[in-house]
Amino acid sequence: MRIGVVAVQGDVREHLRALGRLGIEAVPVLKPVHLEGVKGLVFPGGESTAIWRLLKWSGLVEPIEELHREGIPIFGTCAGMVLLAKEIVNWPERFFGFIDIAVERNASGRQVDSFETELEVKAIGRVPAVFIRAPYIRRVGPGVEILAEHEGAPVMAREGRVLVASFHPELTDDLRVYELFLKMCA
Amino acid sequence: MRKGTYRVKTGFAEMFKGGVIMDVTTPEQARIAEEAGAVAVMALERVPADIRKQGGVARMADPKRIKEIMKAVSIPVMAKCRIGHIAEARILEALGVDFIDESEVLTPADPFNHIDKWQFKVPFVCGCRDLGEAARRIAEGAAMIRTKGEAGTGNVVEAVRHMRILNDQIRRLRDMSRAELVSYAKELGAPVEVLEMIQELGRLPVVNFAAGGIATPADAALMRMLGADGVFVGSGIFKSEDPEKRARAIVLATAHYDDPELLAEVSEDLGEPMPGIAIEEIPQEQLMQYR
């Protein structure tokens, strides 16, 4: 199975490595031709404003929207979650809007407040979670399933074929969040 | 819940990869950088080209300036402290800057030591000219490395020199036996444990950007081709004729460094770049890289 990782900016290498460890053919996506034949797409951590601009200037926004319409599963971590959310409460732009949630950018604060912890994730159990200037979910639509919370704020959610997490499973050795996503892609 | 761990610090640096970090001196410049797709800004009072021209002692920026820039943008804000200046670093940490650059561009404060960066919650980036310097900074707790180049010159040759040297030394280290590694550690003035880690990984254990002299999209692409995870652009953007256009072109070139057609397209009609300086014209004692 081939999974694409959006590779214009961010911690692409970590996502490629995590998928590779699960025996998946993971391909970096820098231009539209790289999306051919992918059965799933991952948005990495990074800066959402930078990734969005690069996607726009690289002609990738429409091909990714087309992929979404075709029903290809999409997973976003941190900045990836911001890019996939329908609404951003503290930022004037809206990006892809594939999942009916409102997120607050940098909700966990500046870098000195970034942290690691353990989370209880539905259907998985306890997973290590690294939060870096992390976005939190402030509103969820009726079709959205909350998969994990931290101090009362939803930090992982799924709607249909779109999965999002505020934290970075790619920075840990625990691959169960990827396994959950790969099940959606199968 | 654990804050300020090494994983949280180095993990943050991983998020910058493929990106451009731009020097800015005002909130307006910071907004231009954010709009052009910068992954972070470096809040300064003067860009390196002006520090070089004006001489004197270069210090940490006024906290007021840094706070204004932090308020102006949503992307991470970095700031520089002098080498070894623990108090400036504590002030920057208290302000809530996202990353501290313990930088040779400012006038060094401690002739003997760098800061013990393990004592801080905020992550640090430090410059290096070779593997020994990189390994010492990592041993002191740096969460990110950048090759130094020669800041404020608009001349990429020193950035290339430092990246070439670093790559060559890592390549040699890879094939060394334990005994060879220990004597190489002595030669480089580098801690054995850090070299062992680098040998095992085949690269530095932290993100490595290029800095010092990058002035064009092609310069940025070159540094990526040589293995830099991303680039710092200091004077290169806001000392050029059309900062908006150049900033965006450098962002695109950094991401798509192996796409020559795109590089040709974004390099077109950018207006005048910053004026450059030949390294030989700079008196030895004014070179920042040896600090």
Short mmCIF file of C-alpha atoms in Angstrom, two decimals:
data_model
loop_
_atom_site.label_atom_id
_atom_site.label_comp_id
_atom_site.label_asym_id
_atom_site.label_seq_id
_atom_site.Cartn_x
_atom_site.Cartn_y
_atom_site.Cartn_z
CA MET A 1 0.00 0.00 0.00
CA ARG A 2 1.34 3.44 -0.93
CA ILE A 3 0.80 6.37 1.44
CA GLY A 4 1.77 9.94 0.57
CA VAL A 5 3.34 12.33 3.08
CA VAL A 6 2.96 16.04 2.28
CA ALA A 7 6.62 17.06 2.06
CA VAL A 8 6.81 20.77 1.28
CA GLN A 9 7.79 21.57 4.90
CA GLY A 10 7.78 19.98 8.35
CA ASP A 11 8.83 16.77 10.09
CA VAL A 12 8.40 14.68 6.94
CA ARG A 13 11.30 12.33 7.67
CA GLU A 14 9.74 11.19 10.96
CA HIS A 15 6.43 10.33 9.26
CA LEU A 16 8.19 8.50 6.42
CA ARG A 17 10.20 6.52 8.97
CA ALA A 18 7.16 5.58 11.07
CA LEU A 19 5.26 4.36 8.00
CA GLY A 20 8.34 2.57 6.70
CA ARG A 21 8.67 0.69 9.99
CA LEU A 22 5.16 -0.66 9.40
CA GLY A 23 6.20 -1.96 5.98
CA ILE A 24 4.33 0.76 4.11
CA GLU A 25 5.62 2.35 0.91
CA ALA A 26 5.65 5.99 2.04
CA VAL A 27 6.29 8.64 -0.62
CA PRO A 28 7.09 12.34 -0.08
CA VAL A 29 4.61 14.59 -1.92
CA LEU A 30 6.14 17.77 -3.35
CA LYS A 31 4.15 18.07 -6.57
CA PRO A 32 0.85 16.76 -7.97
CA VAL A 33 2.42 13.81 -9.83
CA HIS A 34 3.55 12.34 -6.47
CA LEU A 35 -0.10 11.79 -5.48
CA GLU A 36 -0.61 9.10 -8.12
CA GLY A 37 -1.71 5.79 -6.66
CA VAL A 38 -1.68 6.84 -2.99
CA LYS A 39 -4.21 5.09 -0.74
CA GLY A 40 -3.83 7.61 2.06
CA LEU A 41 -2.27 11.02 2.70
CA VAL A 42 -0.48 12.32 5.81
CA PHE A 43 0.01 16.00 6.73
CA PRO A 44 3.08 16.37 8.98
CA GLY A 45 3.83 18.76 11.79
CA GLY A 46 5.44 22.05 10.81
CA GLU A 47 4.13 25.58 10.39
CA SER A 48 0.60 25.52 9.00
CA THR A 49 0.91 28.98 7.38
CA ALA A 50 4.15 27.98 5.62
CA ILE A 51 2.82 24.57 4.50
CA TRP A 52 -0.39 26.13 3.16
CA ARG A 53 1.42 28.75 1.14
CA LEU A 54 3.82 26.20 -0.29
CA LEU A 55 0.92 23.90 -1.21
CA LYS A 56 -0.81 26.79 -2.97
CA TRP A 57 2.31 27.94 -4.83
CA SER A 58 3.15 24.31 -5.75
CA GLY A 59 -0.27 23.67 -7.31
CA LEU A 60 -1.14 21.00 -4.73
CA VAL A 61 -4.32 22.39 -3.15
CA GLU A 62 -6.74 21.30 -5.90
CA PRO A 63 -5.23 17.83 -6.45
CA ILE A 64 -5.47 17.20 -2.68
CA GLU A 65 -9.10 18.40 -2.65
CA GLU A 66 -9.78 15.99 -5.52
CA LEU A 67 -8.14 13.16 -3.55
CA HIS A 68 -10.41 13.96 -0.62
CA ARG A 69 -13.52 13.92 -2.85
CA GLU A 70 -12.46 10.48 -4.08
CA GLY A 71 -12.60 9.30 -0.46
CA ILE A 72 -8.85 8.80 0.12
CA PRO A 73 -8.23 8.81 3.92
CA ILE A 74 -6.24 11.75 5.30
CA PHE A 75 -4.36 12.07 8.61
CA GLY A 76 -2.95 15.32 10.02
CA THR A 77 -0.74 15.87 13.08
CA CYS A 78 -0.42 19.29 14.77
CA ALA A 79 -0.04 21.75 11.85
CA GLY A 80 -1.69 19.01 9.77
CA MET A 81 -4.73 19.19 12.02
CA VAL A 82 -4.90 22.97 11.59
CA LEU A 83 -4.77 22.54 7.80
CA LEU A 84 -7.63 20.01 7.84
CA ALA A 85 -9.97 21.86 10.23
CA LYS A 86 -13.10 23.63 8.99
CA GLU A 87 -12.55 26.61 11.27
CA ILE A 88 -9.61 28.27 13.05
CA VAL A 89 -10.80 30.41 15.93
CA ASN A 90 -7.73 32.66 16.21
CA TRP A 91 -6.61 33.02 12.61
CA PRO A 92 -8.32 34.77 9.64
CA GLU A 93 -7.52 32.10 7.06
CA ARG A 94 -9.26 28.78 6.55
CA PHE A 95 -7.30 25.98 4.93
CA PHE A 96 -8.71 22.65 3.60
CA GLY A 97 -11.69 22.36 5.96
CA PHE A 98 -12.06 18.58 5.53
CA ILE A 99 -13.18 17.93 9.13
CA ASP A 100 -15.97 19.71 10.98
CA ILE A 101 -13.98 21.01 13.93
CA ALA A 102 -12.86 24.44 15.11
CA VAL A 103 -9.25 24.58 16.31
CA GLU A 104 -7.24 27.14 18.21
CA ARG A 105 -3.70 27.49 16.88
CA ASN A 106 -0.85 27.39 19.43
CA ALA A 107 -3.43 26.71 22.15
CA SER A 108 -0.91 24.96 24.41
CA GLY A 109 1.09 28.20 24.50
CA ARG A 110 4.58 29.16 23.41
CA GLN A 111 7.46 26.68 23.23
CA VAL A 112 8.37 26.91 26.95
CA ASP A 113 4.91 25.40 27.62
CA SER A 114 5.32 22.52 25.14
CA PHE A 115 5.20 19.16 26.91
CA GLU A 116 5.09 15.39 26.70
CA THR A 117 2.62 13.18 28.49
CA GLU A 118 0.53 10.02 28.12
CA LEU A 119 -2.98 10.02 26.70
CA GLU A 120 -5.83 7.55 26.78
CA VAL A 121 -6.81 7.06 23.13
CA LYS A 122 -10.14 5.35 22.35
CA ALA A 123 -9.70 1.83 20.95
CA ILE A 124 -5.91 2.04 21.43
CA GLY A 125 -5.16 2.63 25.11
CA ARG A 126 -2.42 4.75 26.63
CA VAL A 127 -0.01 6.32 24.16
CA PRO A 128 2.94 8.67 24.66
CA ALA A 129 2.10 12.11 23.24
CA VAL A 130 4.37 15.07 22.46
CA PHE A 131 2.62 18.45 22.27
CA ILE A 132 4.56 21.29 20.61
CA ARG A 133 2.89 24.72 20.45
CA ALA A 134 -0.09 22.48 19.89
CA PRO A 135 -3.53 23.31 18.51
CA TYR A 136 -6.53 22.20 20.58
CA ILE A 137 -10.02 21.42 19.31
CA ARG A 138 -12.54 23.98 20.60
CA ARG A 139 -15.72 22.76 18.83
CA VAL A 140 -16.71 19.51 17.13
CA GLY A 141 -19.51 18.98 14.61
CA PRO A 142 -22.18 16.31 15.09
CA GLY A 143 -20.44 13.73 12.90
CA VAL A 144 -17.09 13.98 14.68
CA GLU A 145 -15.87 11.30 17.06
CA ILE A 146 -13.50 12.48 19.80
CA LEU A 147 -10.74 9.90 20.29
CA ALA A 148 -8.64 11.57 23.01
CA GLU A 149 -8.71 14.53 25.37
CA HIS A 150 -6.11 16.40 27.37
CA GLU A 151 -7.27 18.39 30.41
CA GLY A 152 -10.79 18.57 29.00
CA ALA A 153 -9.84 19.69 25.48
CA PRO A 154 -10.27 17.25 22.58
CA VAL A 155 -6.86 16.56 21.00
CA MET A 156 -7.62 13.69 18.63
CA ALA A 157 -10.70 13.22 16.46
CA ARG A 158 -12.10 11.45 13.43
CA GLU A 159 -14.85 12.22 10.97
CA GLY A 160 -15.41 9.78 8.15
CA ARG A 161 -12.06 9.30 6.45
CA VAL A 162 -10.28 12.21 8.13
CA LEU A 163 -8.18 11.68 11.28
CA VAL A 164 -6.49 14.49 13.22
CA ALA A 165 -4.22 14.74 16.28
CA SER A 166 -2.86 17.77 18.16
CA PHE A 167 0.23 15.79 19.11
CA HIS A 168 3.09 14.07 17.28
CA PRO A 169 2.95 10.25 17.23
CA GLU A 170 5.81 10.44 14.71
CA LEU A 171 8.17 11.70 17.43
CA THR A 172 7.68 8.51 19.50
CA ASP A 173 8.28 4.83 18.80
CA ASP A 174 4.64 3.93 19.43
CA LEU A 175 3.10 3.12 16.05
CA ARG A 176 -0.48 2.34 17.13
CA VAL A 177 -1.93 5.67 15.96
CA TYR A 178 -0.53 4.91 12.48
CA GLU A 179 -2.03 1.43 12.63
CA LEU A 180 -5.41 3.05 13.30
CA PHE A 181 -4.96 5.29 10.23
CA LEU A 182 -3.77 2.41 8.05
CA LYS A 183 -6.92 0.46 8.97
CA MET A 184 -8.91 3.41 7.56
CA CYS A 185 -6.84 3.19 4.33
CA ALA A 186 -7.18 -0.58 3.81
CA MET B 1 3.15 16.26 32.05
CA ARG B 2 6.81 17.10 31.44
CA LYS B 3 7.89 20.44 29.96
CA GLY B 4 11.25 21.42 28.48
CA THR B 5 12.42 17.82 27.91
CA TYR B 6 15.07 17.11 25.29
CA ARG B 7 12.43 15.43 23.11
CA VAL B 8 10.16 18.48 23.31
CA LYS B 9 13.10 20.73 22.40
CA THR B 10 14.59 18.69 19.56
CA GLY B 11 11.10 17.72 18.34
CA PHE B 12 10.25 21.41 17.95
CA ALA B 13 13.35 21.89 15.80
CA GLU B 14 12.22 18.97 13.59
CA MET B 15 9.11 21.03 12.75
CA PHE B 16 11.26 23.72 11.08
CA LYS B 17 12.67 21.30 8.51
CA GLY B 18 12.40 22.30 4.87
CA GLY B 19 11.74 25.85 5.99
CA VAL B 20 13.25 29.33 6.12
CA ILE B 21 13.89 31.32 9.30
CA MET B 22 14.13 35.03 8.58
CA ASP B 23 15.83 37.87 10.48
CA VAL B 24 13.40 40.73 11.16
CA THR B 25 13.79 44.01 13.02
CA THR B 26 10.18 45.30 13.09
CA PRO B 27 6.63 43.89 13.45
CA GLU B 28 5.98 44.88 9.80
CA GLN B 29 8.95 42.85 8.60
CA ALA B 30 7.80 39.92 10.77
CA ARG B 31 4.37 40.02 9.10
CA ILE B 32 5.98 40.09 5.65
CA ALA B 33 8.06 37.05 6.63
CA GLU B 34 5.00 35.16 7.91
CA GLU B 35 3.03 36.01 4.76
CA ALA B 36 5.95 34.80 2.62
CA GLY B 37 5.88 31.39 4.33
CA ALA B 38 8.71 31.69 6.90
CA VAL B 39 8.61 28.91 9.55
CA ALA B 40 9.93 31.31 12.21
CA VAL B 41 11.41 34.77 12.56
CA MET B 42 14.54 35.90 14.39
CA ALA B 43 13.75 39.12 16.28
CA LEU B 44 16.70 41.52 16.13
CA GLU B 45 17.52 45.19 16.61
CA ARG B 46 19.95 45.19 13.68
CA VAL B 47 20.53 42.65 10.94
CA PRO B 48 24.09 41.25 10.73
CA ALA B 49 25.03 43.47 7.75
CA ASP B 50 24.38 46.57 9.91
CA ILE B 51 26.12 45.08 12.95
CA ARG B 52 29.16 44.49 10.73
CA LYS B 53 29.03 48.03 9.32
CA GLN B 54 28.45 49.83 12.63
CA GLY B 55 30.88 47.84 14.76
CA GLY B 56 30.93 48.27 18.55
CA VAL B 57 29.37 45.78 20.97
CA ALA B 58 26.32 43.93 19.65
CA ARG B 59 23.94 42.79 22.42
CA MET B 60 20.58 41.08 22.91
CA ALA B 61 17.70 43.11 21.40
CA ASP B 62 15.48 45.38 23.54
CA PRO B 63 12.75 43.18 25.13
CA LYS B 64 10.17 45.73 23.96
CA ARG B 65 11.17 45.10 20.34
CA ILE B 66 11.02 41.34 20.84
CA LYS B 67 7.57 41.54 22.50
CA GLU B 68 6.20 43.66 19.65
CA ILE B 69 7.39 41.11 17.13
CA MET B 70 5.95 38.22 19.19
CA LYS B 71 2.60 40.01 19.21
CA ALA B 72 2.68 40.64 15.46
CA VAL B 73 2.95 37.04 14.22
CA SER B 74 1.56 33.57 14.91
CA ILE B 75 4.73 31.70 13.86
CA PRO B 76 7.55 30.98 16.36
CA VAL B 77 9.83 33.86 17.36
CA MET B 78 13.53 33.32 18.02
CA ALA B 79 15.97 35.81 19.52
CA LYS B 80 19.74 36.00 19.91
CA CYS B 81 21.80 36.19 23.06
CA ARG B 82 25.56 36.68 23.29
CA ILE B 83 27.74 33.57 23.57
CA GLY B 84 27.93 32.64 27.26
CA HIS B 85 25.54 35.38 28.41
CA ILE B 86 23.40 33.37 30.83
CA ALA B 87 21.47 36.46 31.99
CA GLU B 88 20.44 37.51 28.49
CA ALA B 89 19.30 33.92 27.90
CA ARG B 90 17.23 33.96 31.13
CA ILE B 91 15.63 37.24 30.04
CA LEU B 92 14.73 35.80 26.63
CA GLU B 93 13.30 32.69 28.29
CA ALA B 94 11.22 34.86 30.63
CA LEU B 95 9.89 36.81 27.64
CA GLY B 96 8.64 33.51 26.23
CA VAL B 97 10.66 33.49 23.01
CA ASP B 98 10.35 30.10 21.36
CA PHE B 99 14.05 29.48 20.59
CA ILE B 100 17.29 31.18 21.64
CA ASP B 101 20.18 31.53 19.20
CA GLU B 102 23.42 31.67 21.20
CA SER B 103 25.03 33.57 18.39
CA GLU B 104 28.47 34.58 17.18
CA VAL B 105 26.77 37.47 15.35
CA LEU B 106 26.58 39.27 18.71
CA THR B 107 29.72 40.16 20.65
CA PRO B 108 30.69 37.19 22.86
CA ALA B 109 30.18 37.74 26.61
CA ASP B 110 32.16 34.79 28.00
CA PRO B 111 35.69 34.20 26.64
CA PHE B 112 35.76 30.66 28.12
CA ASN B 113 32.36 28.96 28.05
CA HIS B 114 29.13 28.67 26.19
CA ILE B 115 25.85 28.50 28.12
CA ASP B 116 24.90 25.24 29.86
CA LYS B 117 21.73 24.86 27.84
CA TRP B 118 20.49 21.81 29.81
CA GLN B 119 19.50 24.27 32.57
CA PHE B 120 16.83 25.90 30.40
CA LYS B 121 13.28 24.99 29.36
CA VAL B 122 13.59 26.99 26.15
CA PRO B 123 15.54 25.26 23.35
CA PHE B 124 18.78 26.70 21.91
CA VAL B 125 20.31 26.74 18.45
CA CYS B 126 24.08 27.24 18.12
CA GLY B 127 26.46 27.79 15.23
CA CYS B 128 29.29 25.50 14.13
CA ARG B 129 32.13 25.49 11.62
CA ASP B 130 32.93 21.80 11.95
CA LEU B 131 32.00 18.56 13.67
CA GLY B 132 33.97 19.33 16.83
CA GLU B 133 32.10 22.55 17.41
CA ALA B 134 28.75 20.90 16.62
CA ALA B 135 29.46 18.06 19.07
CA ARG B 136 30.49 20.45 21.86
CA ARG B 137 27.33 22.51 21.44
CA ILE B 138 25.20 19.34 21.46
CA ALA B 139 26.99 18.22 24.64
CA GLU B 140 26.03 21.58 26.19
CA GLY B 141 22.40 20.87 25.32
CA ALA B 142 21.80 22.62 21.98
CA ALA B 143 18.58 21.29 20.43
CA MET B 144 19.45 22.52 16.95
CA ILE B 145 22.65 23.35 15.05
CA ARG B 146 23.32 25.73 12.21
CA THR B 147 26.48 26.01 10.21
CA LYS B 148 27.85 29.51 10.80
CA GLY B 149 28.88 30.79 7.42
CA GLU B 150 29.89 34.46 7.61
CA ALA B 151 26.86 36.52 8.59
CA GLY B 152 26.06 39.84 6.96
CA THR B 153 28.22 39.29 3.88
CA GLY B 154 25.69 38.09 1.29
CA ASN B 155 28.48 35.68 0.34
CA VAL B 156 27.60 32.00 0.59
CA VAL B 157 31.15 30.63 0.39
CA GLU B 158 31.69 30.26 4.16
CA ALA B 159 28.30 28.57 4.62
CA VAL B 160 29.34 26.08 1.95
CA ARG B 161 32.79 25.65 3.53
CA HIS B 162 31.28 24.80 6.92
CA MET B 163 28.69 22.41 5.51
CA ARG B 164 31.32 20.65 3.35
CA ILE B 165 33.65 20.27 6.32
CA LEU B 166 30.86 18.96 8.55
CA ASN B 167 29.69 16.45 5.92
CA ASP B 168 33.22 15.25 5.25
CA GLN B 169 33.96 14.75 8.94
CA ILE B 170 30.70 12.84 9.53
CA ARG B 171 31.50 10.65 6.52
CA ARG B 172 34.94 9.82 7.93
CA LEU B 173 33.49 9.18 11.38
CA ARG B 174 31.06 6.60 10.02
CA ASP B 175 33.75 4.07 9.16
CA MET B 176 35.94 4.56 12.23
CA SER B 177 36.71 1.85 14.76
CA ARG B 178 36.22 2.62 18.45
CA ALA B 179 39.94 3.36 18.88
CA GLU B 180 39.97 5.70 15.90
CA LEU B 181 36.86 7.47 17.19
CA VAL B 182 38.47 8.18 20.55
CA SER B 183 41.55 9.74 18.98
CA TYR B 184 39.35 11.64 16.49
CA ALA B 185 37.44 13.01 19.49
CA LYS B 186 40.74 14.30 20.84
CA GLU B 187 41.66 15.84 17.50
CA LEU B 188 38.28 17.58 17.18
CA GLY B 189 37.99 18.52 20.85
CA ALA B 190 34.66 16.71 20.86
CA PRO B 191 33.05 14.51 23.53
CA VAL B 192 33.33 10.79 22.75
CA GLU B 193 29.68 10.04 23.65
CA VAL B 194 28.33 12.62 21.21
CA LEU B 195 30.57 11.32 18.42
CA GLU B 196 29.36 7.77 19.16
CA MET B 197 25.77 8.96 18.76
CA ILE B 198 26.61 10.72 15.47
CA GLN B 199 28.44 7.62 14.22
CA GLU B 200 25.45 5.42 14.97
CA LEU B 201 22.96 7.78 13.28
CA GLY B 202 25.23 8.71 10.39
CA ARG B 203 24.22 12.35 10.90
CA LEU B 204 23.89 14.92 13.69
CA PRO B 205 21.28 13.90 16.30
CA VAL B 206 19.59 17.29 15.94
CA VAL B 207 18.29 19.36 13.04
CA ASN B 208 21.00 21.25 11.13
CA PHE B 209 20.24 24.44 9.21
CA ALA B 210 22.60 26.54 7.11
CA ALA B 211 23.23 30.21 7.89
CA GLY B 212 25.54 33.11 7.12
CA GLY B 213 25.61 34.63 3.64
CA ILE B 214 22.50 33.21 1.97
CA ALA B 215 21.13 35.95 -0.32
CA THR B 216 19.37 34.29 -3.26
CA PRO B 217 16.93 31.41 -3.89
CA ALA B 218 19.82 29.57 -5.56
CA ASP B 219 21.96 29.99 -2.42
CA ALA B 220 19.19 28.46 -0.32
CA ALA B 221 18.76 25.57 -2.77
CA LEU B 222 22.52 24.99 -2.79
CA MET B 223 22.62 24.63 0.99
CA ARG B 224 19.74 22.15 0.87
CA MET B 225 21.55 20.17 -1.85
CA LEU B 226 24.54 19.96 0.50
CA GLY B 227 22.33 18.46 3.21
CA ALA B 228 21.03 21.41 5.26
CA ASP B 229 17.58 20.71 6.73
CA GLY B 230 16.61 24.34 6.08
CA VAL B 231 18.10 27.83 6.04
CA PHE B 232 18.43 30.99 8.10
CA VAL B 233 18.36 34.17 6.02
CA GLY B 234 19.66 37.19 7.87
CA SER B 235 20.35 40.37 5.95
CA GLY B 236 19.57 38.70 2.60
CA ILE B 237 15.88 39.53 2.57
CA PHE B 238 15.35 42.93 4.13
CA LYS B 239 18.57 44.39 2.69
CA SER B 240 17.38 43.55 -0.84
CA GLU B 241 15.31 45.68 -3.20
CA ASP B 242 12.05 43.68 -3.04
CA PRO B 243 11.87 41.78 0.27
CA GLU B 244 8.35 40.32 -0.23
CA LYS B 245 9.15 38.76 -3.55
CA ARG B 246 12.62 37.57 -2.54
CA ALA B 247 11.35 36.06 0.74
CA ARG B 248 8.70 34.06 -1.07
CA ALA B 249 11.19 32.95 -3.74
CA ILE B 250 13.66 31.74 -1.09
CA VAL B 251 10.86 29.83 0.71
CA LEU B 252 9.90 28.08 -2.54
CA ALA B 253 13.52 27.37 -3.47
CA THR B 254 14.22 25.86 -0.03
CA ALA B 255 11.26 23.47 -0.35
CA HIS B 256 11.81 22.58 -4.02
CA TYR B 257 15.60 22.63 -4.09
CA ASP B 258 15.84 19.68 -6.45
CA ASP B 259 13.48 21.12 -9.09
CA PRO B 260 15.68 23.22 -11.43
CA GLU B 261 12.75 24.47 -13.56
CA LEU B 262 11.03 25.86 -10.49
CA LEU B 263 14.32 27.37 -9.25
CA ALA B 264 14.71 29.14 -12.60
CA GLU B 265 11.17 30.45 -12.40
CA VAL B 266 11.40 31.83 -8.84
CA SER B 267 14.86 33.35 -9.42
CA GLU B 268 13.53 35.62 -12.15
CA ASP B 269 13.17 39.39 -11.77
CA LEU B 270 13.74 39.64 -8.01
CA GLY B 271 15.34 43.10 -8.14
CA GLU B 272 18.73 43.84 -6.59
CA PRO B 273 20.03 41.39 -3.98
CA MET B 274 21.83 42.69 -0.88
CA PRO B 275 25.33 44.02 -1.67
CA GLY B 276 27.92 41.29 -1.11
CA ILE B 277 31.37 41.38 0.51
CA ALA B 278 34.37 39.26 -0.50
CA ILE B 279 35.62 37.36 2.57
CA GLU B 280 39.26 38.38 1.83
CA GLU B 281 38.28 42.04 2.26
CA ILE B 282 37.25 41.46 5.88
CA PRO B 283 40.05 41.83 8.45
CA GLN B 284 40.60 38.52 10.26
CA GLU B 285 39.58 39.94 13.66
CA GLN B 286 36.22 41.07 12.24
CA LEU B 287 35.21 37.59 11.09
CA MET B 288 32.30 36.43 13.24
CA GLN B 289 32.71 32.70 12.58
CA TYR B 290 35.80 32.36 14.82
CA ARG B 291 33.95 33.58 17.91
#
